[in-house]
């Protein structure tokens, strides 16, 4: 009995969690954080997954929006408990939408809140509201197909990353690790509201990618630069690009991207070798083009290589213009030439270094280079 | 003289009408037969005593009659009566006592068959394998074992326990396998039992069990095949008069996971079932506690779609999860108990009532959430996978303990309950043998054997913990 008591007493001091029944929780699926610069106020919006068991036993799902203001995030979130009946639970966040103002002014505070609070999910996807407020993005009146808008946004984000190459997905703790690493700037997808022309309903759309540099959100990348970034980072499964051939377009699927960057410092001159390996597959082609002809194959392989080189150059131009480092060239110097890092720390590395790009793609020939059927 | 003796016995029996005194006149002398109609078969008295007495040609003396019976009685047992107590216990056992004017009385067995016949096992059923089981008849039970192990190495030590009940208790063991120390230890323990009556083997178990625990450290069996296999492993059996269950000593934790069926099915299937049994054990103990812990403390461990599902089902349930769970467990235990006690004819009514009241009405009324019914039902069914009622009750005890700690502290509480369970199990001993053998102390070979059934010729060794001689089965 003594042993038993000795065992049980320490448990009471060891646990940090609170007892909370499931039906007392307001499970938040996404959170939007805006910052009002004039009044120094945070504006927090959460989408609550509202679940009620219906008459037939099936559950009825809908979304409620909780909104609160506060001088700090904690104050705003505490404000929820005065305004709404249930406790907001952030452990299952799927989406975190940050307003531009919030990132530009209070990024470190936001990170701090997420890190200190043990009940906040750190595996939510982070988005930046491009031209609108985060509050507007999370409006449930937007067009949606799933019961919860956050689910909608999440699947768009995942599928878009895998299949288009023009956007990427980043989880909160990934973002954090990029922020903490030296010489690399995190790339975050941006979200917008687009109007549907037919019924004037509006829907959310992942509009592109942007870079955060020194707690400031920069301009969006162009579509081509985004593809270049995702290729180097090996982010996608399969994307489609097209090549102009005479008066027609030929479409190719690009799979298996492999990106490799090697830094070199010699006589105070920095150079980088970007080496890209791809696999391509014909997805759409005019019947007049004979692909079994090796000349044509070589032509297209070459064109694809050129296209990707163009994309990467666009990315380099973007980085140069905005003085950001999305692919982490400085980080490579930090890792490989630690002593030299200080020299380049505050320089625009894309301006001073020589970047050699090599793209190699192999066309997948088995069964796909036949002539068009019609 | 004889009349005086009759008076004396009548007085001792307080004039019980079932004690019959029969004076038989032979030539010029009289002898007295005393027996009880409730334990004696009157046919036997007629056939084996009265009819034979007429044939006596010699002079009527005690010794002559004794010799006569000794020569002609083929099967019945002839015993000398030492004193009055002995005589009464023999009358109770179904003997007819022959009393003379002069000379010691003796008894002739004329027992009535009071027990039911050998029937199919009721608690340890199996699809294949032998279908006989022990009965309340002591001799039949010993016979069922003797007929399976025919060697003279099967030894039997008999004791009488209970000052009033005078119950026969037999200790059975193989004297070329079992440890002498263990046998002596058991006999010594049995001899110390000081009580007026013993009516079942479980009473004996209560007296000799070393540690009080919810887990059974001595298991019972009603299957002669299982009893004989235990004997050959080097275990010791205790058979008790009027009890259809034999005690198997020592018993290990792993024994609870083996069923009689295991010996008669193909190896692969048995191994699969055994692994499922271990899984069911943990499921039965942990599932409700785990559910309570993750829905009240560790919400982050549940995938979001499942969490929404849980939350929807709990919507409108007025009680906290623990009250819901305890209530359902209580209802289940009531159902189980009433199902066991009810005569079979009314049994179906209870199951229908239970299914409707528990499963449907309680959910529809919003008293419990459907998911909780699933959790408790799953855990209850998992616990009923075991044939030994001891482990079912142990699981029930620990399930509630785990749940209470989970309610206090979530997953951390489950860990602590786990520590308690481990401490308890590792400290248990069954007649000096560690209860968790072959896990603790570790014996890899037998640990593997207890989980996976192998070809019989690969399971050639006996557990070294049970025997100090003849380890190899093929040596004997």
mmCIF file of N, CA and C in Angstrom, chain B residues 330-442:
data_model
loop_
_atom_site.group_PDB
_atom_site.id
_atom_site.type_symbol
_atom_site.label_atom_id
_atom_site.label_comp_id
_atom_site.label_asym_id
_atom_site.label_seq_id
_atom_site.Cartn_x
_atom_site.Cartn_y
_atom_site.Cartn_z
ATOM 1 N N UNK B 330 -20.943 -1.709 -15.391
ATOM 2 C CA UNK B 330 -21.817 -2.234 -14.346
ATOM 3 C C UNK B 330 -22.982 -2.999 -14.971
ATOM 4 N N UNK B 331 -23.610 -2.385 -15.962
ATOM 5 C CA UNK B 331 -24.747 -3.041 -16.611
ATOM 6 C C UNK B 331 -24.306 -4.360 -17.246
ATOM 7 N N UNK B 332 -23.126 -4.332 -17.871
ATOM 8 C CA UNK B 332 -22.633 -5.559 -18.494
ATOM 9 C C UNK B 332 -22.394 -6.651 -17.461
ATOM 10 N N UNK B 333 -21.815 -6.259 -16.308
ATOM 11 C CA UNK B 333 -21.538 -7.258 -15.281
ATOM 12 C C UNK B 333 -22.842 -7.834 -14.721
ATOM 13 N N UNK B 334 -23.846 -6.968 -14.568
ATOM 14 C CA UNK B 334 -25.146 -7.451 -14.084
ATOM 15 C C UNK B 334 -25.723 -8.456 -15.078
ATOM 16 N N UNK B 335 -25.628 -8.105 -16.338
ATOM 17 C CA UNK B 335 -26.148 -9.002 -17.381
ATOM 18 C C UNK B 335 -25.441 -10.346 -17.356
ATOM 19 N N UNK B 336 -24.098 -10.281 -17.219
ATOM 20 C CA UNK B 336 -23.316 -11.511 -17.236
ATOM 21 C C UNK B 336 -23.690 -12.396 -16.057
ATOM 22 N N UNK B 337 -23.805 -11.746 -14.885
ATOM 23 C CA UNK B 337 -24.107 -12.499 -13.679
ATOM 24 C C UNK B 337 -25.493 -13.143 -13.784
ATOM 25 N N UNK B 338 -26.466 -12.340 -14.251
ATOM 26 C CA UNK B 338 -27.818 -12.907 -14.321
ATOM 27 C C UNK B 338 -27.901 -13.986 -15.383
ATOM 28 N N UNK B 339 -27.085 -13.845 -16.412
ATOM 29 C CA UNK B 339 -27.091 -14.858 -17.460
ATOM 30 C C UNK B 339 -26.541 -16.185 -16.933
ATOM 31 N N UNK B 340 -25.535 -16.096 -16.045
ATOM 32 C CA UNK B 340 -24.966 -17.323 -15.485
ATOM 33 C C UNK B 340 -25.951 -17.964 -14.515
ATOM 34 N N UNK B 341 -26.601 -17.141 -13.689
ATOM 35 C CA UNK B 341 -27.483 -17.685 -12.642
ATOM 36 C C UNK B 341 -28.823 -18.164 -13.192
ATOM 37 N N UNK B 342 -29.297 -17.530 -14.251
ATOM 38 C CA UNK B 342 -30.617 -17.883 -14.770
ATOM 39 C C UNK B 342 -30.618 -19.297 -15.318
ATOM 40 N N UNK B 343 -31.736 -20.002 -15.168
ATOM 41 C CA UNK B 343 -31.851 -21.289 -15.864
ATOM 42 C C UNK B 343 -31.779 -21.039 -17.373
ATOM 43 N N UNK B 344 -31.291 -22.041 -18.101
ATOM 44 C CA UNK B 344 -31.049 -21.844 -19.525
ATOM 45 C C UNK B 344 -32.285 -21.404 -20.295
ATOM 46 N N UNK B 345 -33.446 -21.863 -19.825
ATOM 47 C CA UNK B 345 -34.665 -21.563 -20.568
ATOM 48 C C UNK B 345 -34.934 -20.072 -20.643
ATOM 49 N N UNK B 346 -34.565 -19.343 -19.573
ATOM 50 C CA UNK B 346 -34.835 -17.913 -19.561
ATOM 51 C C UNK B 346 -33.666 -17.117 -20.116
ATOM 52 N N UNK B 347 -32.593 -17.802 -20.455
ATOM 53 C CA UNK B 347 -31.371 -17.120 -20.886
ATOM 54 C C UNK B 347 -31.562 -16.235 -22.093
ATOM 55 N N UNK B 348 -32.321 -16.706 -23.078
ATOM 56 C CA UNK B 348 -32.518 -15.908 -24.300
ATOM 57 C C UNK B 348 -33.217 -14.602 -23.998
ATOM 58 N N UNK B 349 -34.149 -14.650 -23.077
ATOM 59 C CA UNK B 349 -34.877 -13.424 -22.732
ATOM 60 C C UNK B 349 -33.904 -12.364 -22.265
ATOM 61 N N UNK B 350 -32.930 -12.806 -21.462
ATOM 62 C CA UNK B 350 -31.970 -11.843 -20.934
ATOM 63 C C UNK B 350 -31.122 -11.255 -22.040
ATOM 64 N N UNK B 351 -30.674 -12.118 -22.974
ATOM 65 C CA UNK B 351 -29.819 -11.571 -24.029
ATOM 66 C C UNK B 351 -30.570 -10.569 -24.879
ATOM 67 N N UNK B 352 -31.839 -10.871 -25.160
ATOM 68 C CA UNK B 352 -32.611 -9.938 -25.986
ATOM 69 C C UNK B 352 -32.803 -8.623 -25.242
ATOM 70 N N UNK B 353 -33.177 -8.741 -23.973
ATOM 71 C CA UNK B 353 -33.376 -7.556 -23.143
ATOM 72 C C UNK B 353 -32.095 -6.740 -23.078
ATOM 73 N N UNK B 354 -30.984 -7.437 -22.834
ATOM 74 C CA UNK B 354 -29.696 -6.759 -22.709
ATOM 75 C C UNK B 354 -29.340 -6.037 -23.985
ATOM 76 N N UNK B 355 -29.516 -6.731 -25.123
ATOM 77 C CA UNK B 355 -29.138 -6.147 -26.397
ATOM 78 C C UNK B 355 -29.966 -4.910 -26.690
ATOM 79 N N UNK B 356 -31.280 -5.014 -26.422
ATOM 80 C CA UNK B 356 -32.147 -3.882 -26.766
ATOM 81 C C UNK B 356 -31.930 -2.718 -25.807
ATOM 82 N N UNK B 357 -31.958 -3.051 -24.487
ATOM 83 C CA UNK B 357 -31.828 -1.979 -23.499
ATOM 84 C C UNK B 357 -30.482 -1.297 -23.617
ATOM 85 N N UNK B 358 -29.429 -2.126 -23.670
ATOM 86 C CA UNK B 358 -28.082 -1.566 -23.684
ATOM 87 C C UNK B 358 -27.768 -0.918 -25.003
ATOM 88 N N UNK B 359 -27.905 -1.721 -26.048
ATOM 89 C CA UNK B 359 -27.387 -1.300 -27.334
ATOM 90 C C UNK B 359 -28.169 -0.164 -27.937
ATOM 91 N N UNK B 360 -29.466 -0.249 -27.875
ATOM 92 C CA UNK B 360 -30.270 0.677 -28.658
ATOM 93 C C UNK B 360 -30.890 1.781 -27.823
ATOM 94 N N UNK B 361 -31.650 1.339 -26.799
ATOM 95 C CA UNK B 361 -32.442 2.318 -26.060
ATOM 96 C C UNK B 361 -31.570 3.339 -25.350
ATOM 97 N N UNK B 362 -30.466 2.867 -24.743
ATOM 98 C CA UNK B 362 -29.622 3.788 -23.990
ATOM 99 C C UNK B 362 -29.018 4.837 -24.905
ATOM 100 N N UNK B 363 -28.643 4.409 -26.113
ATOM 101 C CA UNK B 363 -28.077 5.364 -27.064
ATOM 102 C C UNK B 363 -29.152 6.330 -27.543
ATOM 103 N N UNK B 364 -30.331 5.755 -27.884
ATOM 104 C CA UNK B 364 -31.408 6.595 -28.400
ATOM 105 C C UNK B 364 -31.855 7.601 -27.356
ATOM 106 N N UNK B 365 -31.824 7.204 -26.100
ATOM 107 C CA UNK B 365 -32.249 8.103 -25.036
ATOM 108 C C UNK B 365 -31.191 9.144 -24.725
ATOM 109 N N UNK B 366 -30.016 8.991 -25.314
ATOM 110 C CA UNK B 366 -28.967 9.984 -25.101
ATOM 111 C C UNK B 366 -28.247 9.845 -23.786
ATOM 112 N N UNK B 367 -28.353 8.668 -23.155
ATOM 113 C CA UNK B 367 -27.668 8.478 -21.874
ATOM 114 C C UNK B 367 -26.203 8.139 -22.104
ATOM 115 N N UNK B 368 -25.955 7.316 -23.091
ATOM 116 C CA UNK B 368 -24.566 6.985 -23.418
ATOM 117 C C UNK B 368 -24.330 7.257 -24.898
ATOM 118 N N UNK B 369 -23.056 7.418 -25.250
ATOM 119 C CA UNK B 369 -22.749 7.637 -26.657
ATOM 120 C C UNK B 369 -22.515 6.282 -27.317
ATOM 121 N N UNK B 370 -22.878 6.162 -28.593
ATOM 122 C CA UNK B 370 -22.733 4.874 -29.273
ATOM 123 C C UNK B 370 -21.300 4.358 -29.247
ATOM 124 N N UNK B 371 -20.346 5.259 -29.340
ATOM 125 C CA UNK B 371 -18.949 4.815 -29.395
ATOM 126 C C UNK B 371 -18.560 4.145 -28.082
ATOM 127 N N UNK B 372 -19.122 4.656 -26.964
ATOM 128 C CA UNK B 372 -18.794 4.058 -25.674
ATOM 129 C C UNK B 372 -19.367 2.649 -25.576
ATOM 130 N N UNK B 373 -20.567 2.439 -26.156
ATOM 131 C CA UNK B 373 -21.132 1.082 -26.162
ATOM 132 C C UNK B 373 -20.194 0.151 -26.921
ATOM 133 N N UNK B 374 -19.669 0.639 -28.048
ATOM 134 C CA UNK B 374 -18.753 -0.188 -28.837
ATOM 135 C C UNK B 374 -17.511 -0.520 -28.015
ATOM 136 N N UNK B 375 -16.947 0.509 -27.365
ATOM 137 C CA UNK B 375 -15.707 0.317 -26.610
ATOM 138 C C UNK B 375 -15.909 -0.719 -25.502
ATOM 139 N N UNK B 376 -16.963 -0.537 -24.713
ATOM 140 C CA UNK B 376 -17.174 -1.437 -23.580
ATOM 141 C C UNK B 376 -17.517 -2.851 -24.078
ATOM 142 N N UNK B 377 -18.346 -2.918 -25.109
ATOM 143 C CA UNK B 377 -18.720 -4.236 -25.619
ATOM 144 C C UNK B 377 -17.501 -4.965 -26.161
ATOM 145 N N UNK B 378 -16.655 -4.238 -26.883
ATOM 146 C CA UNK B 378 -15.460 -4.859 -27.464
ATOM 147 C C UNK B 378 -14.550 -5.373 -26.357
ATOM 148 N N UNK B 379 -14.362 -4.535 -25.344
ATOM 149 C CA UNK B 379 -13.466 -4.933 -24.265
ATOM 150 C C UNK B 379 -14.060 -6.094 -23.477
ATOM 151 N N UNK B 380 -15.395 -6.106 -23.307
ATOM 152 C CA UNK B 380 -16.028 -7.204 -22.572
ATOM 153 C C UNK B 380 -15.940 -8.503 -23.352
ATOM 154 N N UNK B 381 -16.176 -8.413 -24.651
ATOM 155 C CA UNK B 381 -16.103 -9.639 -25.463
ATOM 156 C C UNK B 381 -14.679 -10.175 -25.471
ATOM 157 N N UNK B 382 -13.713 -9.252 -25.555
ATOM 158 C CA UNK B 382 -12.311 -9.682 -25.555
ATOM 159 C C UNK B 382 -11.982 -10.418 -24.260
ATOM 160 N N UNK B 383 -12.552 -9.958 -23.141
ATOM 161 C CA UNK B 383 -12.220 -10.610 -21.870
ATOM 162 C C UNK B 383 -12.888 -11.970 -21.758
ATOM 163 N N UNK B 384 -13.974 -12.191 -22.500
ATOM 164 C CA UNK B 384 -14.661 -13.482 -22.402
ATOM 165 C C UNK B 384 -14.003 -14.555 -23.269
ATOM 166 N N UNK B 385 -12.865 -14.197 -23.874
ATOM 167 C CA UNK B 385 -12.166 -15.150 -24.719
ATOM 168 C C UNK B 385 -11.503 -16.240 -23.871
ATOM 169 N N UNK B 386 -11.365 -15.990 -22.569
ATOM 170 C CA UNK B 386 -10.648 -16.931 -21.721
ATOM 171 C C UNK B 386 -11.622 -17.856 -20.996
ATOM 172 N N UNK B 387 -11.238 -19.133 -20.895
ATOM 173 C CA UNK B 387 -12.155 -20.080 -20.270
ATOM 174 C C UNK B 387 -12.052 -20.030 -18.752
ATOM 175 N N UNK B 388 -10.913 -19.576 -18.236
ATOM 176 C CA UNK B 388 -10.735 -19.543 -16.793
ATOM 177 C C UNK B 388 -11.435 -18.302 -16.235
ATOM 178 N N UNK B 389 -12.387 -18.529 -15.336
ATOM 179 C CA UNK B 389 -13.167 -17.395 -14.831
ATOM 180 C C UNK B 389 -12.294 -16.475 -13.985
ATOM 181 N N UNK B 390 -11.197 -17.008 -13.454
ATOM 182 C CA UNK B 390 -10.282 -16.208 -12.639
ATOM 183 C C UNK B 390 -9.697 -15.054 -13.413
ATOM 184 N N UNK B 391 -9.256 -15.331 -14.629
ATOM 185 C CA UNK B 391 -8.612 -14.250 -15.391
ATOM 186 C C UNK B 391 -9.648 -13.250 -15.892
ATOM 187 N N UNK B 392 -10.860 -13.727 -16.144
ATOM 188 C CA UNK B 392 -11.916 -12.792 -16.566
ATOM 189 C C UNK B 392 -12.166 -11.773 -15.464
ATOM 190 N N UNK B 393 -12.200 -12.260 -14.224
ATOM 191 C CA UNK B 393 -12.411 -11.345 -13.102
ATOM 192 C C UNK B 393 -11.207 -10.445 -12.883
ATOM 193 N N UNK B 394 -10.007 -10.995 -13.094
ATOM 194 C CA UNK B 394 -8.800 -10.183 -12.939
ATOM 195 C C UNK B 394 -8.799 -9.058 -13.963
ATOM 196 N N UNK B 395 -9.185 -9.390 -15.188
ATOM 197 C CA UNK B 395 -9.235 -8.372 -16.237
ATOM 198 C C UNK B 395 -10.222 -7.273 -15.841
ATOM 199 N N UNK B 396 -11.361 -7.682 -15.292
ATOM 200 C CA UNK B 396 -12.362 -6.702 -14.895
ATOM 201 C C UNK B 396 -11.791 -5.725 -13.861
ATOM 202 N N UNK B 397 -11.099 -6.282 -12.866
ATOM 203 C CA UNK B 397 -10.504 -5.459 -11.804
ATOM 204 C C UNK B 397 -9.519 -4.456 -12.392
ATOM 205 N N UNK B 398 -8.608 -4.969 -13.223
ATOM 206 C CA UNK B 398 -7.559 -4.094 -13.749
ATOM 207 C C UNK B 398 -8.106 -3.106 -14.759
ATOM 208 N N UNK B 399 -9.166 -3.495 -15.475
ATOM 209 C CA UNK B 399 -9.763 -2.580 -16.449
ATOM 210 C C UNK B 399 -10.272 -1.334 -15.727
ATOM 211 N N UNK B 400 -10.928 -1.563 -14.578
ATOM 212 C CA UNK B 400 -11.473 -0.427 -13.844
ATOM 213 C C UNK B 400 -10.357 0.420 -13.249
ATOM 214 N N UNK B 401 -9.318 -0.238 -12.750
ATOM 215 C CA UNK B 401 -8.187 0.502 -12.186
ATOM 216 C C UNK B 401 -7.519 1.368 -13.255
ATOM 217 N N UNK B 402 -7.289 0.764 -14.418
ATOM 218 C CA UNK B 402 -6.683 1.518 -15.522
ATOM 219 C C UNK B 402 -7.560 2.723 -15.870
ATOM 220 N N UNK B 403 -8.879 2.510 -15.892
ATOM 221 C CA UNK B 403 -9.787 3.571 -16.274
ATOM 222 C C UNK B 403 -9.759 4.716 -15.274
ATOM 223 N N UNK B 404 -9.724 4.369 -13.995
ATOM 224 C CA UNK B 404 -9.721 5.417 -12.976
ATOM 225 C C UNK B 404 -8.460 6.264 -13.081
ATOM 226 N N UNK B 405 -7.313 5.588 -13.261
ATOM 227 C CA UNK B 405 -6.068 6.354 -13.372
ATOM 228 C C UNK B 405 -6.048 7.173 -14.657
ATOM 229 N N UNK B 406 -6.654 6.633 -15.725
ATOM 230 C CA UNK B 406 -6.717 7.374 -16.988
ATOM 231 C C UNK B 406 -7.574 8.623 -16.827
ATOM 232 N N UNK B 407 -8.622 8.522 -16.009
ATOM 233 C CA UNK B 407 -9.484 9.684 -15.787
ATOM 234 C C UNK B 407 -8.747 10.763 -15.010
ATOM 235 N N UNK B 408 -7.864 10.320 -14.107
ATOM 236 C CA UNK B 408 -7.120 11.296 -13.317
ATOM 237 C C UNK B 408 -6.013 11.959 -14.124
ATOM 238 N N UNK B 409 -5.328 11.152 -14.945
ATOM 239 C CA UNK B 409 -4.100 11.681 -15.538
ATOM 240 C C UNK B 409 -3.887 11.392 -17.013
ATOM 241 N N UNK B 410 -4.896 10.864 -17.674
ATOM 242 C CA UNK B 410 -4.735 10.610 -19.104
ATOM 243 C C UNK B 410 -3.749 9.483 -19.393
ATOM 244 N N UNK B 411 -3.024 9.625 -20.490
ATOM 245 C CA UNK B 411 -2.106 8.575 -20.930
ATOM 246 C C UNK B 411 -1.066 8.282 -19.845
ATOM 247 N N UNK B 412 -0.634 9.334 -19.142
ATOM 248 C CA UNK B 412 0.353 9.140 -18.069
ATOM 249 C C UNK B 412 -0.212 8.186 -17.021
ATOM 250 N N UNK B 413 -1.498 8.342 -16.721
ATOM 251 C CA UNK B 413 -2.151 7.450 -15.761
ATOM 252 C C UNK B 413 -2.125 6.018 -16.228
ATOM 253 N N UNK B 414 -2.333 5.811 -17.534
ATOM 254 C CA UNK B 414 -2.295 4.448 -18.064
ATOM 255 C C UNK B 414 -0.904 3.857 -17.872
ATOM 256 N N UNK B 415 0.122 4.688 -18.073
ATOM 257 C CA UNK B 415 1.489 4.202 -17.870
ATOM 258 C C UNK B 415 1.681 3.754 -16.425
ATOM 259 N N UNK B 416 1.170 4.554 -15.504
ATOM 260 C CA UNK B 416 1.351 4.193 -14.103
ATOM 261 C C UNK B 416 0.582 2.935 -13.738
ATOM 262 N N UNK B 417 -0.626 2.825 -14.266
ATOM 263 C CA UNK B 417 -1.374 1.593 -14.022
ATOM 264 C C UNK B 417 -0.610 0.420 -14.609
ATOM 265 N N UNK B 418 0.025 0.653 -15.751
ATOM 266 C CA UNK B 418 0.844 -0.389 -16.377
ATOM 267 C C UNK B 418 1.990 -0.802 -15.479
ATOM 268 N N UNK B 419 2.606 0.191 -14.828
ATOM 269 C CA UNK B 419 3.699 -0.131 -13.907
ATOM 270 C C UNK B 419 3.164 -0.977 -12.753
ATOM 271 N N UNK B 420 2.006 -0.574 -12.228
ATOM 272 C CA UNK B 420 1.412 -1.334 -11.118
ATOM 273 C C UNK B 420 1.160 -2.784 -11.532
ATOM 274 N N UNK B 421 0.597 -2.943 -12.738
ATOM 275 C CA UNK B 421 0.290 -4.294 -13.223
ATOM 276 C C UNK B 421 1.568 -5.110 -13.352
ATOM 277 N N UNK B 422 2.606 -4.476 -13.897
ATOM 278 C CA UNK B 422 3.873 -5.188 -14.068
ATOM 279 C C UNK B 422 4.454 -5.598 -12.719
ATOM 280 N N UNK B 423 4.420 -4.647 -11.773
ATOM 281 C CA UNK B 423 4.946 -4.952 -10.442
ATOM 282 C C UNK B 423 4.188 -6.127 -9.841
ATOM 283 N N UNK B 424 2.859 -6.084 -9.986
ATOM 284 C CA UNK B 424 2.028 -7.134 -9.392
ATOM 285 C C UNK B 424 2.346 -8.489 -10.026
ATOM 286 N N UNK B 425 2.373 -8.497 -11.359
ATOM 287 C CA UNK B 425 2.562 -9.777 -12.040
ATOM 288 C C UNK B 425 3.944 -10.366 -11.775
ATOM 289 N N UNK B 426 4.967 -9.499 -11.763
ATOM 290 C CA UNK B 426 6.312 -10.034 -11.579
ATOM 291 C C UNK B 426 6.535 -10.524 -10.155
ATOM 292 N N UNK B 427 5.766 -9.997 -9.197
ATOM 293 C CA UNK B 427 5.999 -10.433 -7.823
ATOM 294 C C UNK B 427 5.167 -11.668 -7.459
ATOM 295 N N UNK B 428 4.301 -12.104 -8.371
ATOM 296 C CA UNK B 428 3.479 -13.273 -8.055
ATOM 297 C C UNK B 428 4.292 -14.568 -8.159
ATOM 298 N N UNK B 429 3.930 -15.525 -7.297
ATOM 299 C CA UNK B 429 4.572 -16.825 -7.359
ATOM 300 C C UNK B 429 3.526 -17.902 -7.187
ATOM 301 N N UNK B 430 3.707 -18.986 -7.900
ATOM 302 C CA UNK B 430 2.809 -20.113 -7.733
ATOM 303 C C UNK B 430 3.626 -21.269 -7.164
ATOM 304 N N UNK B 431 3.440 -21.542 -5.909
ATOM 305 C CA UNK B 431 4.226 -22.550 -5.189
ATOM 306 C C UNK B 431 5.720 -22.388 -5.433
ATOM 307 N N UNK B 432 6.179 -21.145 -5.243
ATOM 308 C CA UNK B 432 7.604 -20.877 -5.334
ATOM 309 C C UNK B 432 8.104 -20.692 -6.749
ATOM 310 N N UNK B 433 7.262 -20.988 -7.746
ATOM 311 C CA UNK B 433 7.711 -20.815 -9.133
ATOM 312 C C UNK B 433 7.253 -19.452 -9.629
ATOM 313 N N UNK B 434 8.153 -18.707 -10.286
ATOM 314 C CA UNK B 434 7.761 -17.371 -10.765
ATOM 315 C C UNK B 434 6.588 -17.450 -11.733
ATOM 316 N N UNK B 435 5.592 -16.601 -11.494
ATOM 317 C CA UNK B 435 4.338 -16.678 -12.235
ATOM 318 C C UNK B 435 4.508 -16.320 -13.708
ATOM 319 N N UNK B 436 5.447 -15.410 -13.988
ATOM 320 C CA UNK B 436 5.581 -14.950 -15.374
ATOM 321 C C UNK B 436 6.535 -15.818 -16.199
ATOM 322 N N UNK B 437 7.050 -16.907 -15.615
ATOM 323 C CA UNK B 437 7.902 -17.797 -16.397
ATOM 324 C C UNK B 437 7.140 -18.205 -17.651
ATOM 325 N N UNK B 438 7.707 -18.277 -18.833
ATOM 326 C CA UNK B 438 9.118 -18.141 -19.182
ATOM 327 C C UNK B 438 9.570 -16.730 -19.546
ATOM 328 N N UNK B 439 8.746 -15.708 -19.265
ATOM 329 C CA UNK B 439 9.193 -14.345 -19.582
ATOM 330 C C UNK B 439 10.178 -13.853 -18.524
ATOM 331 N N UNK B 440 9.812 -14.053 -17.261
ATOM 332 C CA UNK B 440 10.699 -13.664 -16.160
ATOM 333 C C UNK B 440 10.763 -14.819 -15.185
ATOM 334 N N UNK B 441 11.841 -15.524 -14.974
ATOM 335 C CA UNK B 441 13.136 -15.359 -15.647
ATOM 336 C C UNK B 441 13.042 -15.782 -17.111
ATOM 337 N N UNK B 442 13.809 -15.118 -17.924
ATOM 338 C CA UNK B 442 13.676 -15.309 -19.372
ATOM 339 C C UNK B 442 14.182 -16.684 -19.798
#
